[in-house]
Amino acid sequence: MAKKTNKYSADQYGKATETVEKRAFYFGSKNFKLMLIGLGLIFLGFVLMMGADANTTPDGKFDPNYWNEDIFSFRRIRLAPLLVIAGFVIQIVAILKRNK
């Protein structure tokens, strides 16, 4: 007697293969490193902008008749904003950088 086969069986359509679903996360370790570097530059830029007000004496007291020229220093006017902008640019690069 012949063996009865089911005509709708999946056994006749090739080998059964096990597929593993790969969950790919968009950000890799390089993205996170760049994001941390960018955050560090932004934080450093804001820290460098801090300091005494225009009317603060070197002793740390407020005096409306005193003018502190330190508010126009290279650190506050040029360096700190440059670091903040560089940090934001690095953040954008870290977000747009593709994982390979």
Short mmCIF file of N, CA and C in Angstrom, two decimals:
data_model
loop_
_atom_site.label_atom_id
_atom_site.label_comp_id
_atom_site.label_asym_id
_atom_site.label_seq_id
_atom_site.Cartn_x
_atom_site.Cartn_y
_atom_site.Cartn_z
N MET A 1 0.83 -1.16 0.00
CA MET A 1 0.00 0.00 0.00
C MET A 1 0.89 1.24 0.00
N ALA A 2 0.53 2.18 -0.75
CA ALA A 2 1.30 3.42 -0.89
C ALA A 2 1.07 4.33 0.30
N LYS A 3 2.14 5.08 0.60
CA LYS A 3 2.05 6.02 1.73
C LYS A 3 1.21 7.21 1.31
N LYS A 4 0.29 7.59 2.17
CA LYS A 4 -0.59 8.70 1.89
C LYS A 4 0.12 10.01 2.24
N THR A 5 0.14 10.95 1.31
CA THR A 5 0.78 12.23 1.58
C THR A 5 -0.28 13.34 1.55
N ASN A 6 -0.03 14.30 2.36
CA ASN A 6 -0.93 15.45 2.41
C ASN A 6 -0.52 16.41 1.29
N LYS A 7 -1.42 16.78 0.44
CA LYS A 7 -1.06 17.61 -0.69
C LYS A 7 -0.81 19.08 -0.30
N TYR A 8 -1.16 19.43 0.92
CA TYR A 8 -0.93 20.80 1.38
C TYR A 8 0.19 20.88 2.42
N SER A 9 1.05 19.91 2.45
CA SER A 9 2.13 19.87 3.43
C SER A 9 3.25 20.84 3.03
N ALA A 10 3.87 21.44 4.02
CA ALA A 10 4.98 22.36 3.77
C ALA A 10 6.30 21.62 3.62
N ASP A 11 6.31 20.32 3.90
CA ASP A 11 7.54 19.55 3.82
C ASP A 11 8.07 19.47 2.39
N GLN A 12 7.24 19.61 1.42
CA GLN A 12 7.67 19.46 0.05
C GLN A 12 8.26 20.75 -0.54
N TYR A 13 8.28 21.81 0.19
CA TYR A 13 8.76 23.08 -0.33
C TYR A 13 10.13 23.46 0.19
N GLY A 14 11.04 22.59 0.32
CA GLY A 14 12.40 22.88 0.71
C GLY A 14 12.64 22.62 2.19
N LYS A 15 13.84 22.91 2.59
CA LYS A 15 14.23 22.66 3.97
C LYS A 15 13.66 23.74 4.88
N ALA A 16 13.36 23.32 6.07
CA ALA A 16 12.88 24.27 7.07
C ALA A 16 14.08 25.04 7.60
N THR A 17 14.06 26.33 7.47
CA THR A 17 15.16 27.15 7.98
C THR A 17 14.65 28.00 9.12
N GLU A 18 15.54 28.16 10.06
CA GLU A 18 15.19 28.97 11.22
C GLU A 18 15.72 30.38 10.98
N THR A 19 14.82 31.33 11.00
CA THR A 19 15.23 32.72 10.79
C THR A 19 15.31 33.42 12.13
N VAL A 20 16.39 34.13 12.30
CA VAL A 20 16.59 34.89 13.52
C VAL A 20 16.33 36.35 13.19
N GLU A 21 15.41 36.94 13.91
CA GLU A 21 15.10 38.34 13.66
C GLU A 21 16.15 39.20 14.34
N LYS A 22 16.86 39.98 13.53
CA LYS A 22 17.90 40.84 14.07
C LYS A 22 17.28 42.20 14.40
N ARG A 23 17.41 42.57 15.64
CA ARG A 23 16.89 43.87 16.05
C ARG A 23 18.04 44.87 15.96
N ALA A 24 18.02 45.66 14.94
CA ALA A 24 19.09 46.63 14.72
C ALA A 24 18.71 47.96 15.37
N PHE A 25 19.58 48.43 16.24
CA PHE A 25 19.40 49.74 16.86
C PHE A 25 20.13 50.75 16.01
N TYR A 26 19.53 51.89 15.78
CA TYR A 26 20.12 52.86 14.85
C TYR A 26 21.45 53.41 15.36
N PHE A 27 21.54 53.70 16.65
CA PHE A 27 22.76 54.28 17.19
C PHE A 27 23.74 53.17 17.59
N GLY A 28 24.98 53.36 17.20
CA GLY A 28 26.04 52.46 17.61
C GLY A 28 26.88 53.11 18.69
N SER A 29 27.96 52.45 19.04
CA SER A 29 28.81 52.99 20.11
C SER A 29 29.50 54.29 19.68
N LYS A 30 29.83 54.42 18.40
CA LYS A 30 30.46 55.66 17.93
C LYS A 30 29.49 56.83 18.03
N ASN A 31 28.21 56.57 17.76
CA ASN A 31 27.22 57.63 17.87
C ASN A 31 27.13 58.14 19.31
N PHE A 32 27.12 57.22 20.25
CA PHE A 32 27.01 57.62 21.65
C PHE A 32 28.28 58.35 22.11
N LYS A 33 29.43 57.91 21.64
CA LYS A 33 30.67 58.61 22.01
C LYS A 33 30.66 60.04 21.47
N LEU A 34 30.24 60.20 20.22
CA LEU A 34 30.17 61.54 19.65
C LEU A 34 29.15 62.41 20.39
N MET A 35 28.04 61.82 20.80
CA MET A 35 27.04 62.58 21.55
C MET A 35 27.59 63.03 22.90
N LEU A 36 28.33 62.16 23.56
CA LEU A 36 28.93 62.55 24.84
C LEU A 36 29.99 63.64 24.67
N ILE A 37 30.77 63.54 23.60
CA ILE A 37 31.76 64.58 23.32
C ILE A 37 31.05 65.91 23.05
N GLY A 38 29.99 65.88 22.27
CA GLY A 38 29.23 67.10 21.99
C GLY A 38 28.63 67.70 23.25
N LEU A 39 28.05 66.86 24.10
CA LEU A 39 27.49 67.36 25.36
C LEU A 39 28.57 67.95 26.25
N GLY A 40 29.73 67.32 26.26
CA GLY A 40 30.84 67.85 27.05
C GLY A 40 31.30 69.22 26.55
N LEU A 41 31.36 69.39 25.23
CA LEU A 41 31.75 70.69 24.68
C LEU A 41 30.71 71.76 24.98
N ILE A 42 29.44 71.41 24.89
CA ILE A 42 28.38 72.38 25.22
C ILE A 42 28.47 72.78 26.68
N PHE A 43 28.63 71.81 27.55
CA PHE A 43 28.74 72.09 28.98
C PHE A 43 29.96 72.95 29.28
N LEU A 44 31.10 72.61 28.68
CA LEU A 44 32.32 73.38 28.90
C LEU A 44 32.16 74.82 28.41
N GLY A 45 31.49 74.99 27.27
CA GLY A 45 31.27 76.33 26.75
C GLY A 45 30.43 77.18 27.69
N PHE A 46 29.38 76.59 28.26
CA PHE A 46 28.55 77.35 29.19
C PHE A 46 29.29 77.63 30.50
N VAL A 47 30.13 76.72 30.93
CA VAL A 47 30.92 76.97 32.14
C VAL A 47 31.91 78.11 31.90
N LEU A 48 32.52 78.14 30.71
CA LEU A 48 33.46 79.21 30.40
C LEU A 48 32.79 80.57 30.27
N MET A 49 31.50 80.59 29.97
CA MET A 49 30.78 81.86 29.88
C MET A 49 30.46 82.44 31.26
N MET A 50 30.49 81.61 32.28
CA MET A 50 30.15 82.09 33.62
C MET A 50 31.25 83.01 34.16
N GLY A 51 30.85 83.82 35.11
CA GLY A 51 31.82 84.70 35.74
C GLY A 51 31.12 85.87 36.40
N ALA A 52 31.91 86.80 36.84
CA ALA A 52 31.37 87.96 37.54
C ALA A 52 30.61 88.87 36.58
N ASP A 53 29.63 89.62 37.13
CA ASP A 53 28.86 90.58 36.35
C ASP A 53 29.72 91.77 35.97
N ALA A 54 29.12 92.68 35.21
CA ALA A 54 29.83 93.88 34.80
C ALA A 54 30.08 94.82 35.97
N ASN A 55 29.25 94.78 36.98
CA ASN A 55 29.37 95.69 38.12
C ASN A 55 29.90 94.99 39.37
N THR A 56 30.60 93.92 39.22
CA THR A 56 31.14 93.19 40.36
C THR A 56 32.62 93.55 40.52
N THR A 57 33.00 93.93 41.71
CA THR A 57 34.39 94.28 41.99
C THR A 57 35.23 93.02 42.09
N PRO A 58 36.55 93.12 42.05
CA PRO A 58 37.41 91.93 42.21
C PRO A 58 37.21 91.25 43.56
N ASP A 59 36.69 91.98 44.56
CA ASP A 59 36.40 91.37 45.86
C ASP A 59 35.13 90.53 45.83
N GLY A 60 34.32 90.66 44.77
CA GLY A 60 33.09 89.90 44.67
C GLY A 60 31.87 90.67 45.15
N LYS A 61 32.01 91.97 45.37
CA LYS A 61 30.89 92.79 45.85
C LYS A 61 30.30 93.59 44.69
N PHE A 62 28.99 93.79 44.75
CA PHE A 62 28.30 94.57 43.73
C PHE A 62 28.50 96.06 44.00
N ASP A 63 28.95 96.77 42.98
CA ASP A 63 29.15 98.21 43.09
C ASP A 63 28.69 98.84 41.77
N PRO A 64 27.61 99.64 41.80
CA PRO A 64 27.11 100.22 40.54
C PRO A 64 28.08 101.20 39.90
N ASN A 65 29.07 101.68 40.64
CA ASN A 65 30.04 102.64 40.09
C ASN A 65 31.28 101.95 39.52
N TYR A 66 31.37 100.65 39.62
CA TYR A 66 32.55 99.91 39.15
C TYR A 66 32.20 99.22 37.83
N TRP A 67 33.12 99.24 36.87
CA TRP A 67 32.91 98.57 35.59
C TRP A 67 33.98 97.49 35.43
N ASN A 68 33.54 96.26 35.31
CA ASN A 68 34.44 95.12 35.19
C ASN A 68 34.67 94.83 33.70
N GLU A 69 35.88 95.00 33.24
CA GLU A 69 36.20 94.76 31.83
C GLU A 69 36.30 93.27 31.49
N ASP A 70 36.26 92.42 32.49
CA ASP A 70 36.37 90.98 32.26
C ASP A 70 35.21 90.39 31.47
N ILE A 71 34.09 91.11 31.42
CA ILE A 71 32.96 90.54 30.67
C ILE A 71 33.23 90.52 29.18
N PHE A 72 34.21 91.28 28.71
CA PHE A 72 34.56 91.30 27.29
C PHE A 72 35.84 90.52 27.00
N SER A 73 36.15 89.54 27.82
CA SER A 73 37.38 88.77 27.62
C SER A 73 37.23 87.81 26.44
N PHE A 74 38.36 87.37 25.93
CA PHE A 74 38.39 86.41 24.81
C PHE A 74 37.65 85.13 25.18
N ARG A 75 37.80 84.71 26.42
CA ARG A 75 37.18 83.47 26.89
C ARG A 75 35.66 83.54 26.79
N ARG A 76 35.07 84.65 27.20
CA ARG A 76 33.62 84.78 27.23
C ARG A 76 33.01 85.14 25.88
N ILE A 77 33.70 85.92 25.10
CA ILE A 77 33.12 86.43 23.85
C ILE A 77 33.39 85.50 22.66
N ARG A 78 34.56 84.88 22.62
CA ARG A 78 34.91 84.10 21.44
C ARG A 78 35.02 82.60 21.71
N LEU A 79 35.74 82.22 22.73
CA LEU A 79 36.02 80.81 22.98
C LEU A 79 34.78 80.03 23.41
N ALA A 80 34.07 80.53 24.40
CA ALA A 80 32.91 79.80 24.93
C ALA A 80 31.80 79.62 23.89
N PRO A 81 31.39 80.66 23.16
CA PRO A 81 30.36 80.43 22.14
C PRO A 81 30.83 79.50 21.02
N LEU A 82 32.11 79.56 20.68
CA LEU A 82 32.64 78.65 19.67
C LEU A 82 32.54 77.20 20.14
N LEU A 83 32.83 76.95 21.40
CA LEU A 83 32.71 75.59 21.94
C LEU A 83 31.26 75.11 21.96
N VAL A 84 30.34 76.00 22.29
CA VAL A 84 28.92 75.62 22.31
C VAL A 84 28.44 75.28 20.91
N ILE A 85 28.80 76.10 19.93
CA ILE A 85 28.39 75.82 18.55
C ILE A 85 29.03 74.54 18.04
N ALA A 86 30.30 74.32 18.36
CA ALA A 86 30.98 73.08 17.95
C ALA A 86 30.30 71.87 18.59
N GLY A 87 29.88 72.01 19.84
CA GLY A 87 29.17 70.92 20.50
C GLY A 87 27.86 70.58 19.81
N PHE A 88 27.12 71.61 19.40
CA PHE A 88 25.86 71.36 18.69
C PHE A 88 26.10 70.74 17.32
N VAL A 89 27.15 71.15 16.64
CA VAL A 89 27.48 70.56 15.33
C VAL A 89 27.83 69.08 15.52
N ILE A 90 28.60 68.77 16.54
CA ILE A 90 28.96 67.37 16.81
C ILE A 90 27.71 66.56 17.17
N GLN A 91 26.77 67.15 17.87
CA GLN A 91 25.51 66.46 18.18
C GLN A 91 24.76 66.12 16.90
N ILE A 92 24.71 67.05 15.96
CA ILE A 92 24.01 66.79 14.69
C ILE A 92 24.72 65.68 13.92
N VAL A 93 26.05 65.72 13.89
CA VAL A 93 26.81 64.68 13.19
C VAL A 93 26.57 63.32 13.86
N ALA A 94 26.52 63.30 15.19
CA ALA A 94 26.30 62.04 15.90
C ALA A 94 24.92 61.46 15.61
N ILE A 95 23.94 62.31 15.45
CA ILE A 95 22.60 61.82 15.15
C ILE A 95 22.49 61.33 13.72
N LEU A 96 23.12 62.04 12.79
CA LEU A 96 23.00 61.69 11.36
C LEU A 96 23.98 60.62 10.91
N LYS A 97 25.01 60.32 11.69
CA LYS A 97 26.01 59.32 11.31
C LYS A 97 25.36 57.94 11.26
N ARG A 98 25.59 57.24 10.17
CA ARG A 98 24.97 55.94 9.95
C ARG A 98 25.85 54.83 10.50
N ASN A 99 25.23 53.83 11.06
CA ASN A 99 25.92 52.64 11.55
C ASN A 99 26.22 51.72 10.38
N LYS A 100 27.43 51.17 10.33
CA LYS A 100 27.75 50.24 9.23
C LYS A 100 27.93 48.85 9.75
#
